[in-house]
């Protein structure tokens, strides 16, 4: 009986030891976590009579390498308004000074004021972050101003003589028209004392195509322990079309623009990505009267004329790619103004984009280590899988026989 109990205890110990040996070891990652985010924003994308200009643009991107990069421009392709920052590798940070340029004439048609941008990038604490902002305070568009500037060498010597001649004519008309002459000239923007020069100034003012006041654009990608967030936002401003043709202190067309925002996020805990967008709202006034613009329904003013203009409010879309990455695009406002004037003025106001995606780390349990080699009696011949079984059976037969004899 003692032998049977010993064999049972040995068998139980073997089972327990085997159980410990097959327990999985600590988990390890086969592939590291991967993520990336990007954001883009533009305050204004402008095309005037074939001249294209991007104003107030910002871009930011970051990924898990780690890398962070940002760039912006008050006026694209003008170096004095451009800024950039880049951080590659862990614990790198870059934040150059703000780049600005003031009073920039473009092609003799546009005048810009206070075009600035600022960018920064950092990978401190393995959390890549990129930020960029850009802004433009004001833009004036005037084609006739270009013509009058070109004619100045000719008109400047002639204006005093012309003023004298016109003054003689108005002097002859004064007894006939009496007190109504000055109000009549004033309605045309002409001063009786300087009729020609004031007429040129009135012509210059009345034929300004547009006056644009812009806000900011901002793009940023931030990384926290919980998520990667990419945000592009743009706040536009106000656009006045033919501001010199004011009626009741109001321009012909006035468009007040709100903002656009695009967001894409990657949740590092669940491995899922989510996009969202918030396009701008718009207020349209024609000769001071408010005209409703429905979301997604363009409005066309003065169709078939030189003044034909189309205003579109709010457009956005999001997409999920087969690999799980997402993208979002928001367009606050698109303006096509004075289309009958050699293509007129086309503005994209408050455009924003964002994209993000990634993959969670994969984990596979380590295989159990092999059991330690035990001592083995010397033997001859090659390994035979039946030999251990035969030995066990023989041992069992001997034990059974001895137990049987003991009971006798």
CSV table of C-alpha atoms in Angstrom, one decimal:
chain,number,residue,atom,x,y,z
A,1,UNK,CA,0.0,0.0,0.0
A,2,UNK,CA,2.9,2.4,0.8
A,3,UNK,CA,4.3,1.8,-2.7
A,4,UNK,CA,0.9,2.6,-4.3
A,5,UNK,CA,0.6,5.8,-2.3
A,6,UNK,CA,4.1,6.8,-3.3
A,7,UNK,CA,3.4,6.2,-7.0
A,8,UNK,CA,0.2,8.3,-6.7
A,9,UNK,CA,2.0,11.2,-5.1
A,10,UNK,CA,4.7,11.1,-7.7
A,11,UNK,CA,2.1,11.1,-10.5
A,12,UNK,CA,0.3,14.1,-8.9
A,13,UNK,CA,3.6,16.0,-8.6
A,14,UNK,CA,4.4,15.3,-12.2
A,15,UNK,CA,1.0,16.7,-13.3
A,16,UNK,CA,1.4,19.9,-11.2
A,17,UNK,CA,5.0,20.5,-12.5
A,18,UNK,CA,3.8,19.9,-16.1
A,19,UNK,CA,1.0,22.5,-15.5
A,20,UNK,CA,3.5,25.1,-14.4
A,21,UNK,CA,5.7,24.3,-17.4
A,22,UNK,CA,3.0,24.9,-20.0
A,23,UNK,CA,1.8,28.2,-18.5
A,24,UNK,CA,2.4,31.0,-21.1
A,25,UNK,CA,5.2,33.5,-20.5
A,26,UNK,CA,4.9,37.3,-20.5
A,27,UNK,CA,3.3,38.8,-23.7
A,28,UNK,CA,5.4,40.7,-26.2
A,29,UNK,CA,4.5,43.0,-29.2
A,30,UNK,CA,5.1,41.5,-32.6
A,31,UNK,CA,4.5,44.9,-34.2
A,32,UNK,CA,4.7,48.4,-32.5
A,33,UNK,CA,1.9,50.9,-32.4
A,34,UNK,CA,1.6,53.0,-35.6
A,35,UNK,CA,-0.3,56.3,-35.9
A,36,UNK,CA,-0.4,59.4,-38.0
A,37,UNK,CA,-2.4,62.6,-38.2
A,38,UNK,CA,-2.5,65.6,-40.6
A,39,UNK,CA,-4.4,68.9,-40.8
A,40,UNK,CA,-4.6,71.6,-43.4
A,41,UNK,CA,-6.4,75.0,-43.4
A,42,UNK,CA,-6.7,77.9,-45.8
A,43,UNK,CA,-8.3,81.2,-45.0
A,44,UNK,CA,-8.6,82.1,-48.6
A,45,UNK,CA,-7.8,80.6,-52.0
A,46,UNK,CA,-8.0,83.4,-54.5
A,47,UNK,CA,-8.0,83.7,-58.3
A,48,UNK,CA,-8.3,87.2,-59.9
A,49,UNK,CA,-8.3,87.4,-63.7
A,50,UNK,CA,-6.1,84.4,-64.1
A,51,UNK,CA,-3.8,85.3,-61.2
A,52,UNK,CA,-3.9,82.6,-58.5
A,53,UNK,CA,-3.1,83.2,-54.8
A,54,UNK,CA,-3.4,81.2,-51.6
A,55,UNK,CA,-3.6,83.3,-48.5
A,56,UNK,CA,-3.5,82.3,-44.8
A,57,UNK,CA,-2.5,78.7,-45.3
A,58,UNK,CA,-1.4,76.3,-42.6
A,59,UNK,CA,-0.4,72.6,-42.5
A,60,UNK,CA,0.6,70.2,-39.7
A,61,UNK,CA,1.4,66.5,-39.5
A,62,UNK,CA,2.8,64.1,-37.0
A,63,UNK,CA,3.3,60.3,-36.7
A,64,UNK,CA,4.7,57.6,-34.4
A,65,UNK,CA,8.2,57.4,-35.8
A,66,UNK,CA,8.2,60.0,-33.9
A,67,UNK,CA,8.0,63.0,-36.3
A,68,UNK,CA,6.2,66.4,-36.3
A,69,UNK,CA,6.2,68.9,-39.0
A,70,UNK,CA,4.3,72.2,-39.6
A,71,UNK,CA,4.4,75.0,-42.1
A,72,UNK,CA,2.3,78.0,-42.9
A,73,UNK,CA,2.3,81.1,-45.1
A,74,UNK,CA,0.5,84.4,-44.8
A,75,UNK,CA,0.8,84.5,-48.6
A,76,UNK,CA,1.9,81.4,-50.4
A,77,UNK,CA,5.1,81.7,-52.4
A,78,UNK,CA,6.2,84.9,-50.7
A,79,UNK,CA,9.1,83.9,-48.4
A,80,UNK,CA,8.8,86.7,-46.0
A,81,UNK,CA,5.4,85.4,-44.8
A,82,UNK,CA,6.3,81.7,-44.7
A,83,UNK,CA,7.2,79.7,-41.6
A,84,UNK,CA,8.1,76.1,-41.0
A,85,UNK,CA,9.2,73.8,-38.2
A,86,UNK,CA,10.2,70.1,-38.2
A,87,UNK,CA,11.1,67.6,-35.4
A,88,UNK,CA,12.5,64.2,-36.3
A,89,UNK,CA,13.4,61.7,-33.6
A,90,UNK,CA,12.6,61.7,-29.9
A,91,UNK,CA,12.7,64.8,-27.7
A,92,UNK,CA,13.3,67.4,-30.5
A,93,UNK,CA,11.6,70.8,-30.5
A,94,UNK,CA,11.6,73.6,-33.0
A,95,UNK,CA,9.8,76.9,-32.8
A,96,UNK,CA,11.1,79.7,-35.2
A,97,UNK,CA,10.0,83.3,-34.9
A,98,UNK,CA,6.8,84.5,-36.6
A,99,UNK,CA,7.2,85.5,-40.2
A,100,UNK,CA,5.4,88.7,-41.4
A,101,UNK,CA,5.3,91.1,-44.3
A,102,UNK,CA,3.2,94.3,-44.5
A,103,UNK,CA,1.7,96.1,-47.4
A,104,UNK,CA,2.5,93.7,-50.3
A,105,UNK,CA,1.4,94.7,-53.8
A,106,UNK,CA,0.7,91.7,-56.0
A,107,UNK,CA,0.8,92.1,-59.8
A,108,UNK,CA,-0.4,95.7,-59.3
A,109,UNK,CA,-4.0,94.5,-58.7
A,110,UNK,CA,-4.0,93.4,-55.1
A,111,UNK,CA,-2.8,95.1,-51.9
A,112,UNK,CA,-2.3,93.0,-48.8
A,113,UNK,CA,-1.6,94.1,-45.2
A,114,UNK,CA,-0.1,92.2,-42.3
A,115,UNK,CA,0.3,88.8,-43.8
A,116,UNK,CA,1.8,86.5,-41.1
A,117,UNK,CA,2.4,82.9,-40.2
A,118,UNK,CA,3.9,81.0,-37.2
A,119,UNK,CA,4.8,77.3,-36.9
A,120,UNK,CA,6.2,74.9,-34.3
A,121,UNK,CA,6.9,71.2,-34.0
A,122,UNK,CA,7.9,69.0,-31.0
A,123,UNK,CA,8.4,65.3,-30.2
A,124,UNK,CA,9.1,65.8,-26.5
A,125,UNK,CA,8.1,62.9,-24.2
A,126,UNK,CA,7.4,60.8,-27.3
A,127,UNK,CA,4.2,62.8,-28.0
A,128,UNK,CA,4.6,64.4,-31.5
A,129,UNK,CA,2.9,67.8,-31.8
A,130,UNK,CA,2.7,70.2,-34.7
A,131,UNK,CA,1.1,73.6,-34.9
A,132,UNK,CA,0.8,76.3,-37.5
A,133,UNK,CA,-1.3,79.5,-37.7
A,134,UNK,CA,-1.5,82.1,-40.5
A,135,UNK,CA,-3.5,85.3,-41.0
A,136,UNK,CA,-4.0,88.2,-43.4
A,137,UNK,CA,-5.6,91.3,-42.1
A,138,UNK,CA,-6.8,93.0,-45.3
A,139,UNK,CA,-6.9,92.7,-49.1
A,140,UNK,CA,-8.0,95.4,-51.6
A,141,UNK,CA,-8.7,94.4,-55.2
A,142,UNK,CA,-8.8,97.2,-57.8
A,143,UNK,CA,-8.2,97.0,-61.5
A,144,UNK,CA,-8.9,100.6,-62.4
A,145,UNK,CA,-6.4,101.7,-59.7
A,146,UNK,CA,-3.7,99.9,-61.8
A,147,UNK,CA,-4.8,101.9,-64.9
A,148,UNK,CA,-4.7,105.2,-63.1
A,149,UNK,CA,-1.3,104.5,-61.7
A,150,UNK,CA,0.0,103.7,-65.2
A,151,UNK,CA,-1.5,107.0,-66.5
A,152,UNK,CA,-0.1,109.2,-63.7
A,153,UNK,CA,2.9,110.4,-65.7
A,154,UNK,CA,0.4,111.7,-68.3
A,155,UNK,CA,-2.5,112.8,-66.2
A,156,UNK,CA,-0.5,114.6,-63.5
A,157,UNK,CA,0.7,117.5,-65.7
A,158,UNK,CA,-2.7,117.8,-67.4
A,159,UNK,CA,-4.9,117.8,-64.3
A,160,UNK,CA,-4.2,121.4,-63.3
A,161,UNK,CA,-4.9,122.6,-66.8
A,162,UNK,CA,-8.0,120.5,-67.1
A,163,UNK,CA,-9.2,121.7,-63.7
A,164,UNK,CA,-8.8,125.3,-64.9
A,165,UNK,CA,-10.8,124.7,-68.1
A,166,UNK,CA,-13.6,122.8,-66.4
A,167,UNK,CA,-13.7,125.5,-63.7
A,168,UNK,CA,-14.3,128.1,-66.4
A,169,UNK,CA,-17.2,125.9,-67.8
A,170,UNK,CA,-18.8,125.4,-64.4
A,171,UNK,CA,-18.4,129.2,-63.8
A,172,UNK,CA,-20.5,129.8,-66.9
A,173,UNK,CA,-23.1,127.3,-65.7
A,174,UNK,CA,-23.3,128.7,-62.2
A,175,UNK,CA,-25.8,131.5,-63.1
A,176,UNK,CA,-28.0,129.0,-64.9
A,177,UNK,CA,-28.0,126.0,-62.5
A,178,UNK,CA,-27.5,128.1,-59.4
A,179,UNK,CA,-27.4,126.2,-56.1
A,180,UNK,CA,-28.2,122.8,-57.7
A,181,UNK,CA,-24.7,122.6,-59.4
A,182,UNK,CA,-22.7,121.6,-56.4
A,183,UNK,CA,-25.1,118.9,-55.2
A,184,UNK,CA,-25.2,117.5,-58.7
A,185,UNK,CA,-21.4,117.3,-58.9
A,186,UNK,CA,-21.2,116.0,-55.4
A,187,UNK,CA,-23.5,113.1,-56.3
A,188,UNK,CA,-21.0,112.1,-59.0
A,189,UNK,CA,-18.1,112.4,-56.5
A,190,UNK,CA,-16.8,115.6,-58.2
A,191,UNK,CA,-15.6,118.7,-56.3
A,192,UNK,CA,-16.3,122.0,-57.9
A,193,UNK,CA,-12.8,123.4,-57.0
A,194,UNK,CA,-10.9,120.3,-58.3
A,195,UNK,CA,-13.3,118.7,-60.8
A,196,UNK,CA,-10.8,116.5,-62.8
A,197,UNK,CA,-8.6,115.3,-60.0
A,198,UNK,CA,-11.7,114.5,-57.9
A,199,UNK,CA,-13.3,112.7,-60.8
A,200,UNK,CA,-10.2,110.5,-61.2
A,201,UNK,CA,-10.4,109.7,-57.4
A,202,UNK,CA,-14.1,109.0,-57.6
A,203,UNK,CA,-13.5,106.7,-60.7
A,204,UNK,CA,-10.7,104.9,-58.8
A,205,UNK,CA,-12.9,104.4,-55.7
A,206,UNK,CA,-16.1,103.5,-57.6
A,207,UNK,CA,-14.3,100.8,-59.7
A,208,UNK,CA,-12.6,98.9,-56.8
A,209,UNK,CA,-13.6,95.3,-57.4
A,210,UNK,CA,-13.5,94.0,-53.9
A,211,UNK,CA,-12.5,94.7,-50.4
A,212,UNK,CA,-11.6,91.6,-48.3
A,213,UNK,CA,-11.1,91.3,-44.6
A,214,UNK,CA,-9.8,88.0,-43.4
A,215,UNK,CA,-9.3,86.1,-40.2
A,216,UNK,CA,-7.0,83.3,-39.3
A,217,UNK,CA,-6.3,79.7,-40.3
A,218,UNK,CA,-4.9,77.1,-37.8
A,219,UNK,CA,-3.7,73.5,-38.2
A,220,UNK,CA,-2.5,71.3,-35.4
A,221,UNK,CA,-1.8,67.7,-34.6
A,222,UNK,CA,-1.5,66.7,-30.9
A,223,UNK,CA,-0.7,63.4,-29.3
A,224,UNK,CA,-1.7,62.3,-25.8
A,225,UNK,CA,-1.7,58.9,-24.0
A,226,UNK,CA,-5.3,58.4,-25.1
A,227,UNK,CA,-5.5,59.7,-28.6
A,228,UNK,CA,-4.1,61.4,-31.7
A,229,UNK,CA,-6.1,64.5,-32.7
A,230,UNK,CA,-5.8,66.4,-36.0
A,231,UNK,CA,-7.7,69.7,-36.3
A,232,UNK,CA,-7.8,72.2,-39.2
A,233,UNK,CA,-9.8,75.4,-38.7
A,234,UNK,CA,-10.2,78.6,-40.6
A,235,UNK,CA,-12.1,81.8,-39.7
A,236,UNK,CA,-12.7,83.9,-42.7
A,237,UNK,CA,-14.2,87.5,-42.6
A,238,UNK,CA,-16.0,89.8,-44.8
A,239,UNK,CA,-16.0,90.4,-48.6
A,240,UNK,CA,-17.5,93.5,-50.1
A,241,UNK,CA,-18.0,93.6,-53.9
A,242,UNK,CA,-17.8,97.0,-55.6
A,243,UNK,CA,-17.6,98.8,-52.3
A,244,UNK,CA,-17.3,102.2,-54.1
A,245,UNK,CA,-20.8,101.8,-55.6
A,246,UNK,CA,-22.3,102.2,-52.1
A,247,UNK,CA,-26.0,102.8,-51.8
A,248,UNK,CA,-27.0,103.9,-48.3
A,249,UNK,CA,-23.5,103.3,-47.1
A,250,UNK,CA,-23.7,99.7,-48.3
A,251,UNK,CA,-21.6,98.0,-51.1
A,252,UNK,CA,-23.3,96.3,-54.0
A,253,UNK,CA,-22.7,92.9,-52.4
A,254,UNK,CA,-21.5,92.1,-48.9
A,255,UNK,CA,-20.7,88.6,-47.7
A,256,UNK,CA,-20.0,87.9,-44.1
A,257,UNK,CA,-18.3,84.5,-43.5
A,258,UNK,CA,-18.1,82.4,-40.4
A,259,UNK,CA,-15.7,79.6,-40.0
A,260,UNK,CA,-14.9,76.0,-41.0
A,261,UNK,CA,-13.5,73.2,-38.9
A,262,UNK,CA,-12.4,69.6,-39.6
A,263,UNK,CA,-11.4,67.1,-37.0
A,264,UNK,CA,-9.9,63.5,-37.2
A,265,UNK,CA,-9.1,61.5,-34.2
A,266,UNK,CA,-7.4,58.1,-33.6
A,267,UNK,CA,-8.2,56.4,-30.2
A,268,UNK,CA,-5.0,54.7,-29.1
A,269,UNK,CA,-6.9,52.5,-26.7
A,270,UNK,CA,-9.5,51.0,-29.1
A,271,UNK,CA,-7.6,51.5,-32.3
A,272,UNK,CA,-10.5,53.2,-34.0
A,273,UNK,CA,-10.6,56.6,-35.9
A,274,UNK,CA,-13.3,59.1,-36.1
A,275,UNK,CA,-13.8,62.1,-38.4
A,276,UNK,CA,-16.1,65.2,-38.0
A,277,UNK,CA,-16.6,68.5,-39.7
A,278,UNK,CA,-18.3,71.8,-38.9
A,279,UNK,CA,-18.6,74.1,-42.0
A,280,UNK,CA,-19.2,77.9,-41.8
A,281,UNK,CA,-22.4,79.9,-41.9
A,282,UNK,CA,-22.8,82.9,-44.2
A,283,UNK,CA,-24.8,86.2,-44.3
A,284,UNK,CA,-25.4,87.7,-47.8
A,285,UNK,CA,-26.5,91.3,-48.3
A,286,UNK,CA,-27.3,93.0,-51.6
A,287,UNK,CA,-27.5,96.8,-51.6
A,288,UNK,CA,-28.0,96.5,-47.8
A,289,UNK,CA,-30.8,94.0,-48.0
A,290,UNK,CA,-30.3,90.5,-46.6
A,291,UNK,CA,-30.7,87.6,-49.0
A,292,UNK,CA,-31.1,84.1,-47.5
A,293,UNK,CA,-28.6,81.5,-48.6
A,294,UNK,CA,-29.6,77.9,-47.8
A,295,UNK,CA,-27.0,75.4,-46.7
A,296,UNK,CA,-25.8,73.5,-49.8
A,297,UNK,CA,-28.0,75.6,-52.2
A,298,UNK,CA,-26.0,78.2,-54.2
A,299,UNK,CA,-27.5,81.6,-54.9
A,300,UNK,CA,-26.8,83.4,-58.2
A,301,UNK,CA,-27.2,87.2,-58.4
A,302,UNK,CA,-27.5,89.4,-61.5
A,303,UNK,CA,-27.5,86.4,-63.9
A,304,UNK,CA,-26.5,87.1,-67.5
A,305,UNK,CA,-24.8,90.3,-66.7
A,306,UNK,CA,-21.2,91.4,-66.0
A,307,UNK,CA,-22.1,91.4,-62.3
A,308,UNK,CA,-23.2,87.8,-62.2
A,309,UNK,CA,-22.1,86.3,-58.9
A,310,UNK,CA,-22.7,82.9,-57.3
A,311,UNK,CA,-22.5,82.3,-53.6
A,312,UNK,CA,-22.3,78.8,-52.1
A,313,UNK,CA,-22.6,78.1,-48.4
A,314,UNK,CA,-21.4,75.0,-46.5
A,315,UNK,CA,-20.0,71.8,-48.0
A,316,UNK,CA,-18.4,69.0,-46.1
A,317,UNK,CA,-17.7,65.3,-46.4
A,318,UNK,CA,-15.9,62.5,-44.6
A,319,UNK,CA,-14.5,59.2,-45.7
A,320,UNK,CA,-13.3,56.0,-44.2
A,321,UNK,CA,-10.7,54.0,-46.2
A,322,UNK,CA,-10.5,50.2,-46.3
A,323,UNK,CA,-7.4,50.3,-44.1
A,324,UNK,CA,-9.4,52.1,-41.3
A,325,UNK,CA,-7.9,55.6,-41.9
A,326,UNK,CA,-10.3,58.4,-42.1
A,327,UNK,CA,-10.4,61.9,-43.7
A,328,UNK,CA,-12.7,64.9,-43.4
A,329,UNK,CA,-13.0,68.0,-45.6
A,330,UNK,CA,-15.0,71.2,-44.9
A,331,UNK,CA,-15.6,74.1,-47.3
A,332,UNK,CA,-17.2,77.0,-45.5
A,333,UNK,CA,-17.9,79.3,-48.5
A,334,UNK,CA,-17.2,79.4,-52.2
A,335,UNK,CA,-17.7,82.7,-54.0
A,336,UNK,CA,-17.7,83.3,-57.8
A,337,UNK,CA,-18.0,87.1,-58.2
A,338,UNK,CA,-18.3,89.3,-61.2
A,339,UNK,CA,-18.1,86.3,-63.5
A,340,UNK,CA,-18.8,88.4,-66.6
A,341,UNK,CA,-15.5,90.3,-66.1
A,342,UNK,CA,-12.9,88.1,-67.7
A,343,UNK,CA,-13.5,85.3,-65.2
A,344,UNK,CA,-14.1,87.7,-62.3
A,345,UNK,CA,-13.0,86.8,-58.8
A,346,UNK,CA,-13.1,83.3,-57.4
A,347,UNK,CA,-12.7,82.8,-53.6
A,348,UNK,CA,-12.6,79.6,-51.5
A,349,UNK,CA,-13.1,80.8,-47.9
A,350,UNK,CA,-12.5,78.6,-44.9
A,351,UNK,CA,-11.3,75.4,-46.3
A,352,UNK,CA,-10.1,72.7,-43.9
A,353,UNK,CA,-8.9,69.1,-44.2
A,354,UNK,CA,-7.8,66.4,-41.7
A,355,UNK,CA,-6.8,62.8,-41.8
A,356,UNK,CA,-5.8,60.2,-39.2
A,357,UNK,CA,-5.4,56.5,-38.8
A,358,UNK,CA,-3.2,53.8,-37.3
A,359,UNK,CA,-2.9,50.2,-36.0
A,360,UNK,CA,-2.9,48.9,-32.6
A,361,UNK,CA,0.1,46.8,-31.5
A,362,UNK,CA,-0.3,43.0,-32.0
A,363,UNK,CA,0.6,40.6,-29.1
A,364,UNK,CA,1.4,36.9,-29.3
A,365,UNK,CA,2.1,34.8,-26.2
A,366,UNK,CA,5.6,33.3,-25.9
A,367,UNK,CA,5.8,29.5,-26.3
A,368,UNK,CA,6.5,27.6,-23.1
A,369,UNK,CA,10.2,26.7,-22.4
A,370,UNK,CA,11.2,23.1,-22.9
A,371,UNK,CA,11.3,21.0,-19.7
A,372,UNK,CA,14.7,20.6,-18.1
A,373,UNK,CA,16.6,17.4,-19.2
A,374,UNK,CA,16.5,14.6,-16.6
A,375,UNK,CA,19.2,12.1,-15.8
A,376,UNK,CA,19.2,9.0,-17.9
A,377,UNK,CA,20.8,5.6,-17.5
A,378,UNK,CA,23.3,4.5,-20.2
A,379,UNK,CA,21.8,2.5,-22.9
A,380,UNK,CA,22.7,1.0,-26.2
A,381,UNK,CA,21.1,1.4,-29.5
A,382,UNK,CA,19.1,4.3,-30.9
A,383,UNK,CA,16.1,5.9,-29.2
A,384,UNK,CA,13.1,3.7,-29.2
A,385,UNK,CA,9.7,5.3,-28.3
A,386,UNK,CA,8.4,1.8,-27.1
A,387,UNK,CA,11.2,1.3,-24.6
A,388,UNK,CA,9.9,3.7,-21.9
A,389,UNK,CA,6.4,2.2,-22.3
A,390,UNK,CA,7.7,-1.4,-22.0
A,391,UNK,CA,9.7,-0.5,-18.9
A,392,UNK,CA,6.7,1.1,-17.3
A,393,UNK,CA,4.6,-2.0,-18.0
A,394,UNK,CA,7.3,-4.3,-16.6
A,395,UNK,CA,7.5,-2.2,-13.4
A,396,UNK,CA,3.8,-2.2,-13.0
A,397,UNK,CA,3.7,-6.0,-13.4
A,398,UNK,CA,6.4,-6.5,-10.7
A,399,UNK,CA,4.5,-4.2,-8.3
A,400,UNK,CA,1.2,-6.0,-8.9
A,401,UNK,CA,2.9,-9.4,-8.3
A,402,UNK,CA,4.4,-8.2,-5.0
A,403,UNK,CA,1.2,-6.8,-3.8
A,404,UNK,CA,-0.6,-10.1,-4.6
A,405,UNK,CA,2.0,-12.1,-2.7
A,406,UNK,CA,1.8,-9.7,0.3
A,407,UNK,CA,-2.0,-10.3,0.5
A,408,UNK,CA,-1.4,-14.1,0.6
